[in-house]
mmCIF file of C-alpha atoms in Angstrom:
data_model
loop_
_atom_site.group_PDB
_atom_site.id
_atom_site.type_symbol
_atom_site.label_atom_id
_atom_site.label_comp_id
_atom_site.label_asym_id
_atom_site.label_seq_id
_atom_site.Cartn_x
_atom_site.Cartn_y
_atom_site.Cartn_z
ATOM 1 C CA UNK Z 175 29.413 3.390 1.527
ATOM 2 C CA UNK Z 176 25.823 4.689 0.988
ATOM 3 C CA UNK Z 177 23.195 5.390 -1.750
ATOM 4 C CA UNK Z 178 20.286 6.711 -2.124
ATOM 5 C CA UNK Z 179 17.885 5.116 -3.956
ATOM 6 C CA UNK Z 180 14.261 5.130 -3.874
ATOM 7 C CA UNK Z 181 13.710 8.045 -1.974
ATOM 8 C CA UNK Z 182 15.997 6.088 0.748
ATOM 9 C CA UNK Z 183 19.668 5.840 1.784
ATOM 10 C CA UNK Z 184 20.766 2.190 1.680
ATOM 11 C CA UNK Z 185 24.151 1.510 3.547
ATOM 12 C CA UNK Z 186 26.394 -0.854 1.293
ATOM 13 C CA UNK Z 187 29.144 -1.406 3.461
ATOM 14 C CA UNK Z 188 32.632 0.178 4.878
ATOM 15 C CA UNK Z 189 35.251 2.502 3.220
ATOM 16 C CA UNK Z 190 38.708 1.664 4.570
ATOM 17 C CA UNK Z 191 42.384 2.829 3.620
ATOM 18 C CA UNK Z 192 42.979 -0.923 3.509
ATOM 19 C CA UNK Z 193 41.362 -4.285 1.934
ATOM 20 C CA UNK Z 194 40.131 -6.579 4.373
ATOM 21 C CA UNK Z 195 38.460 -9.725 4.217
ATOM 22 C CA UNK Z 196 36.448 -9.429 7.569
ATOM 23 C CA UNK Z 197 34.653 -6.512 8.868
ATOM 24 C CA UNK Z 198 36.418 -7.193 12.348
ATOM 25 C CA UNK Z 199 39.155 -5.773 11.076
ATOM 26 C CA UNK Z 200 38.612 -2.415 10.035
ATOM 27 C CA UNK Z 201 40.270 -0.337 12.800
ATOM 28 C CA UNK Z 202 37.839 1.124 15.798
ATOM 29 C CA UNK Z 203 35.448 -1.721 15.079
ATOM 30 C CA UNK Z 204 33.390 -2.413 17.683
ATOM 31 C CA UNK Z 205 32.918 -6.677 17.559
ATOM 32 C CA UNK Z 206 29.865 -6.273 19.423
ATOM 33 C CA UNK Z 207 28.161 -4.202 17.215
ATOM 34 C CA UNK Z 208 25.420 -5.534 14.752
ATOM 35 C CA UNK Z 209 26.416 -5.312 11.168
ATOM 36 C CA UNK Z 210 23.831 -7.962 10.140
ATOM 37 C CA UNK Z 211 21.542 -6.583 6.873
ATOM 38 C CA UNK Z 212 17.914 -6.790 8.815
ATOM 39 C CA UNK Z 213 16.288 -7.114 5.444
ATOM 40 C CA UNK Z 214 17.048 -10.972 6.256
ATOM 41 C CA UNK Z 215 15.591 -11.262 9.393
ATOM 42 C CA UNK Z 216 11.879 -12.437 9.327
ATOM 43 C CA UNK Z 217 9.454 -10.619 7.271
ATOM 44 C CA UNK Z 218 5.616 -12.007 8.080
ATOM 45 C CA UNK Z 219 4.767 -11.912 12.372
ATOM 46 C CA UNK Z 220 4.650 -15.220 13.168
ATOM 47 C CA UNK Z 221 1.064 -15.135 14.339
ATOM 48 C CA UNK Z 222 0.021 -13.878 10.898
ATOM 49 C CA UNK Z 223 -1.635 -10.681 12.453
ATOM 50 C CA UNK Z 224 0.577 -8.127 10.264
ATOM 51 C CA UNK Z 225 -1.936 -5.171 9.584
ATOM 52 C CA UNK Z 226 -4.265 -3.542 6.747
ATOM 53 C CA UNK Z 227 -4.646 -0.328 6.838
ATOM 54 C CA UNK Z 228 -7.738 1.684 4.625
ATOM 55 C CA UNK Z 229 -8.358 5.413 4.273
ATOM 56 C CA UNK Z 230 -10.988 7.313 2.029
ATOM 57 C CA UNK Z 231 -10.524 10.534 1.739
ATOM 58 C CA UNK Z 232 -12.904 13.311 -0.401
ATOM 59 C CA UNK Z 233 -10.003 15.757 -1.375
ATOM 60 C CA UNK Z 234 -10.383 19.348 -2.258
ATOM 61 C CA UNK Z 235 -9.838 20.524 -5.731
ATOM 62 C CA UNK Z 236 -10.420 24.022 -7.211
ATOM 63 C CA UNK Z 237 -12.624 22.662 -10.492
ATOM 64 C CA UNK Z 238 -13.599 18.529 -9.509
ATOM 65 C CA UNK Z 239 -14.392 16.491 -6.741
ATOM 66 C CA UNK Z 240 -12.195 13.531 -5.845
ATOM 67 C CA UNK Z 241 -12.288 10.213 -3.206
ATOM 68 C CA UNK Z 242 -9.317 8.877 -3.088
ATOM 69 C CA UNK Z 243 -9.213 5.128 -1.624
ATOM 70 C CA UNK Z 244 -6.167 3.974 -0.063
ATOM 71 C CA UNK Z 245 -5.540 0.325 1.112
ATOM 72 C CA UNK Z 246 -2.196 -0.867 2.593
ATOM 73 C CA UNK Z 247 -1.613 -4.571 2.522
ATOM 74 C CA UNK Z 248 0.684 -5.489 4.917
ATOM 75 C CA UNK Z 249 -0.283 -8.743 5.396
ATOM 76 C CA UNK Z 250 -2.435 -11.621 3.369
ATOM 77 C CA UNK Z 251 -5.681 -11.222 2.835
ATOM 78 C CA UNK Z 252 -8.381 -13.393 1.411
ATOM 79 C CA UNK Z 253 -10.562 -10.058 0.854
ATOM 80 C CA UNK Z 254 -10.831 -6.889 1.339
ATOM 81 C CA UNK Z 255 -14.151 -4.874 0.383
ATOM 82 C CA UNK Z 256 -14.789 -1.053 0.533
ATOM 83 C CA UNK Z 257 -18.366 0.081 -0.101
ATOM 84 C CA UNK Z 258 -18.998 3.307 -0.594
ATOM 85 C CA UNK Z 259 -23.176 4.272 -1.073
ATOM 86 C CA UNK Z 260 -22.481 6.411 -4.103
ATOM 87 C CA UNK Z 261 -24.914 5.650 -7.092
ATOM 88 C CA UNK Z 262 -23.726 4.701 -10.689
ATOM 89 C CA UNK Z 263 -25.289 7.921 -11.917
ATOM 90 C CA UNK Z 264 -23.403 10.130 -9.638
ATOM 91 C CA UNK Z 265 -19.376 8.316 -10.705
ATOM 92 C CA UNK Z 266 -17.867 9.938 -12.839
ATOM 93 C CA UNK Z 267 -16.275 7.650 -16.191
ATOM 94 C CA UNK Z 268 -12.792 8.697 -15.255
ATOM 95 C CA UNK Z 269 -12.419 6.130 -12.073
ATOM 96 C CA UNK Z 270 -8.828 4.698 -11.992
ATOM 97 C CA UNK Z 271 -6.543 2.965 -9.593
ATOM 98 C CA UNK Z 272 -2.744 2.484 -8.942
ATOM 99 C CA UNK Z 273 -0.524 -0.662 -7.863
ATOM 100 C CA UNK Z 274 1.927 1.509 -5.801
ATOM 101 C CA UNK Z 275 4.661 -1.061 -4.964
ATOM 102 C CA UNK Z 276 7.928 0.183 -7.247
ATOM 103 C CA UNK Z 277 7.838 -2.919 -8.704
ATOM 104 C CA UNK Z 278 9.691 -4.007 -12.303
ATOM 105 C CA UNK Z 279 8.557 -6.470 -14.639
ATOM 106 C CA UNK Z 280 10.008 -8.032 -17.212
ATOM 107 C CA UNK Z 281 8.722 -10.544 -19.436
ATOM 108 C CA UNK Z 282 8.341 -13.822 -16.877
ATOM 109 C CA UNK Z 283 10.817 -12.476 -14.494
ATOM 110 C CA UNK Z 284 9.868 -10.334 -11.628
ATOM 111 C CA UNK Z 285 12.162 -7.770 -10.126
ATOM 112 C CA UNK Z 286 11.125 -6.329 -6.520
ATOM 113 C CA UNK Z 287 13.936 -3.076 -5.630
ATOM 114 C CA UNK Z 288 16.519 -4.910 -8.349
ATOM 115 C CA UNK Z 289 16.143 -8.316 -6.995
ATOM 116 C CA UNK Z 290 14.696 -11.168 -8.700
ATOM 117 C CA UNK Z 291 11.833 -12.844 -7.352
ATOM 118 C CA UNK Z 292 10.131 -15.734 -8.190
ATOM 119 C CA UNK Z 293 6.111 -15.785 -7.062
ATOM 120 C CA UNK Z 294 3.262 -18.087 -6.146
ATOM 121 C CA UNK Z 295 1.159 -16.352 -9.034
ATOM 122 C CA UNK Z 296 1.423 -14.222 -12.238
ATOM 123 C CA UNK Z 297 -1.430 -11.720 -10.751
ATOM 124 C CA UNK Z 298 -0.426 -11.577 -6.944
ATOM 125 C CA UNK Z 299 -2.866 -8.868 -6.322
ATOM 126 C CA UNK Z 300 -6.162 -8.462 -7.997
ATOM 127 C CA UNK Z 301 -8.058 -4.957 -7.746
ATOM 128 C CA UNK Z 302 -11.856 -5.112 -8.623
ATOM 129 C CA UNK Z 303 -13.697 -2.156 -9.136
ATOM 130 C CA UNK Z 304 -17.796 -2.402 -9.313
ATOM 131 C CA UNK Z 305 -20.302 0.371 -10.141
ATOM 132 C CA UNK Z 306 -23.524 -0.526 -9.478
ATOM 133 C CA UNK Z 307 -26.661 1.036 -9.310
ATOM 134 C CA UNK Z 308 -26.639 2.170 -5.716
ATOM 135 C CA UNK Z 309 -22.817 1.878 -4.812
ATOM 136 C CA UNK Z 310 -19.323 1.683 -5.685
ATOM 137 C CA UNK Z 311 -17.732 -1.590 -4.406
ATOM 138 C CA UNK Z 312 -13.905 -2.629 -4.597
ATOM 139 C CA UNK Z 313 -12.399 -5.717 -3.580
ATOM 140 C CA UNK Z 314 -8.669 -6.685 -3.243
ATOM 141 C CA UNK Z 315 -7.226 -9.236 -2.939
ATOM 142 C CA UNK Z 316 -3.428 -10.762 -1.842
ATOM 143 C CA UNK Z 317 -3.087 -14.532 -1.372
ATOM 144 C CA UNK Z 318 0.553 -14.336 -2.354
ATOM 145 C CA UNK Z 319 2.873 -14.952 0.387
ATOM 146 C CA UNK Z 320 6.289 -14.863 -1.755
ATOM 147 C CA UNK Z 321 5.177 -11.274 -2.725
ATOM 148 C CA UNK Z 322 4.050 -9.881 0.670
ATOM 149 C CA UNK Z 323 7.302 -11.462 1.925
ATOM 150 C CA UNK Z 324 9.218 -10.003 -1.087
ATOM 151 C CA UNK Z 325 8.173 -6.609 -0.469
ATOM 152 C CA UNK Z 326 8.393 -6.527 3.610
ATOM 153 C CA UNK Z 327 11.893 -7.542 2.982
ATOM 154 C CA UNK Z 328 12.810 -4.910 0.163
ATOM 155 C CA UNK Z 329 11.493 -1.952 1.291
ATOM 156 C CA UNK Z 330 9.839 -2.979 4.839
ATOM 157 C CA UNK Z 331 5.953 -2.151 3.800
ATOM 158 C CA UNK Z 332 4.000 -4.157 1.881
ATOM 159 C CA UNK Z 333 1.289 -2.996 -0.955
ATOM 160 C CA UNK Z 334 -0.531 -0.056 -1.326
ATOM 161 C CA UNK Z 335 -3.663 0.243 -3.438
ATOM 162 C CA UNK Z 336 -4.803 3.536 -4.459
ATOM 163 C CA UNK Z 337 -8.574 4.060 -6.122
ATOM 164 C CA UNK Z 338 -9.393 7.303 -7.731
ATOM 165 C CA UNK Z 339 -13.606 8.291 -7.601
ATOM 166 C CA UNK Z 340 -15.067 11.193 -9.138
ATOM 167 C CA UNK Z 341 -18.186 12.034 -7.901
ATOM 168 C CA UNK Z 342 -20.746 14.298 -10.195
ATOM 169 C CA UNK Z 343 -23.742 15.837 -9.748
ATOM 170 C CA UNK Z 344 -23.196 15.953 -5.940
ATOM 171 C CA UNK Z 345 -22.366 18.914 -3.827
ATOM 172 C CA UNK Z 346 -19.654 18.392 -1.462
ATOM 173 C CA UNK Z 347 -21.913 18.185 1.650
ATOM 174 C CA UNK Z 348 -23.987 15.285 -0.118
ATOM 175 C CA UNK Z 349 -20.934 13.791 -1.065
ATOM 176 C CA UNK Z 350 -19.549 13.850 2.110
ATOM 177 C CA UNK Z 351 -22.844 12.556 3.537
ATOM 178 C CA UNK Z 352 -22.561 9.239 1.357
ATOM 179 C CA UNK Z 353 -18.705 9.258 2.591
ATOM 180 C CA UNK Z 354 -19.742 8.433 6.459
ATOM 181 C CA UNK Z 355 -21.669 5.526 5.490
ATOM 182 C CA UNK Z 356 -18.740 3.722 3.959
ATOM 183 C CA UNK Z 357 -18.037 0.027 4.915
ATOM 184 C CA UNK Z 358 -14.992 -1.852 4.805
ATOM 185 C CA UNK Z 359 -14.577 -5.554 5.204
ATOM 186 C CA UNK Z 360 -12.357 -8.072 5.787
ATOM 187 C CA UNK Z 361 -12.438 -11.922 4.669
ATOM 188 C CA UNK Z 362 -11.873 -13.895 6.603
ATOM 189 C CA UNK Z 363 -14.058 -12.069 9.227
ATOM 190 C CA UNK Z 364 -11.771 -13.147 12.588
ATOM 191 C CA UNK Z 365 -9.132 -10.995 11.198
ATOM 192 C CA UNK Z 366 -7.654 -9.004 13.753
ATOM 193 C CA UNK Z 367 -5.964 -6.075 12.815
ATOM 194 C CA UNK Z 368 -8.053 -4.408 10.334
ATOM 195 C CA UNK Z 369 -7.507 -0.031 10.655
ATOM 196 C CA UNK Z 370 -10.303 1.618 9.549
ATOM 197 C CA UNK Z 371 -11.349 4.456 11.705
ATOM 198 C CA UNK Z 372 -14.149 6.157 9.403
ATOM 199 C CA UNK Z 373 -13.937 8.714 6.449
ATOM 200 C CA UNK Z 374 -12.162 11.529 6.426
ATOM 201 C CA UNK Z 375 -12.861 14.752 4.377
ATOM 202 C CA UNK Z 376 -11.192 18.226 3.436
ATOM 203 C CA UNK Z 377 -13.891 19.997 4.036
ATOM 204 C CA UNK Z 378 -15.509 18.950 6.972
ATOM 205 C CA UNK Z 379 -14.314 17.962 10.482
ATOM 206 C CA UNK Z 380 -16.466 15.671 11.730
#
């Protein structure tokens, strides 16, 4: 039995012509197989060195300009901060951001993929957005380990954070300019695992 939920197919369990009370009995089963549901097996590495992964990209658009920010948390982090040398004057008023994790809440209760959780805070990750004079800065942060665990376990990922800039008054080659001299940062510093291999663009290769 299968469904497909999520944009996933989930495997429920066994049609057979007869009830039985132990898989081992459906006929053709193979005892050695592995029927265990891996969503219980461990979901942190045991050396805490999961990985965060950060891309900012300048998209192409017919009529606006657009950096898009994306940070996957897939393990706990003190801090995480992106700096990006574009000036107050040149943002746009229209800067957003997402929490993309699929996740329902209702009143105290906290449902992760239709299971109830219960976390280590009401706010387990906190998305700061700063435009100051000389730079946009964000920080994130994701301290919560019932919620990264939570989420490895549902759906085998943990959080993605998505930041919307719109840059004005810039050309695309000045934008792109400010792009390469973007930062990102890690507390604590000995963090390992950090992917951040430079800006990307749609317009330019480099």
């Amino acid at each position: 039995m299968a469904k497909f939920t999520y944009g996933k197919w989930h495997v429920d369990g066994v049609l057979t012509y007869n009830t039985v009370d132990n898989i081992t009995e459906v006929p053709d089963f193979e005892g050695e197989k592995n029927m265990d549901d891996v969503a219980d097996e461990p979901t942190l590495p045991e050396n805490a060195e999961g990985n965060i992964e950060v891309d900012i990209h300048q998209q192409e658009h017919s009529d606006w300009q657009e950096i898009k920010t994306s940070v996957h948390l897939r393990d706990l982090v003190d801090k995480l901060t992106v700096e990006i040398p574009l000036e107050y004057e040149h943002i746009a008023e229209a800067d957003d951001f997402a929490i993309r994790t699929y996740d329902l809440e209702l009143g105290a209760k906290v449902f992760i993929n239709g299971t109830e959780y219960a976390l280590d805070s009401a706010n387990p990750v906190k998305v700061t957005i700063e435009h100051q004079a000389n730079k946009a800065v964000f920080t994130i942060v994701c301290t919560d380990a019932k919620y990264l665990e939570a989420l490895r376990k549902e759906y085998g990922d943990g959080v993605t954070v998505e930041i919307h800039t719109y840059p004005k008054n810039l050309t695309k080659e000045e934008v792109w300019a400010k792009l390469k001299q973007a930062t990102v940062k890690v507390t604590p510093a000995a963090y390992k695992n950090l992917i951040y291999k430079g800006a990307t663009s749609a317009f330019f290769n480099e």
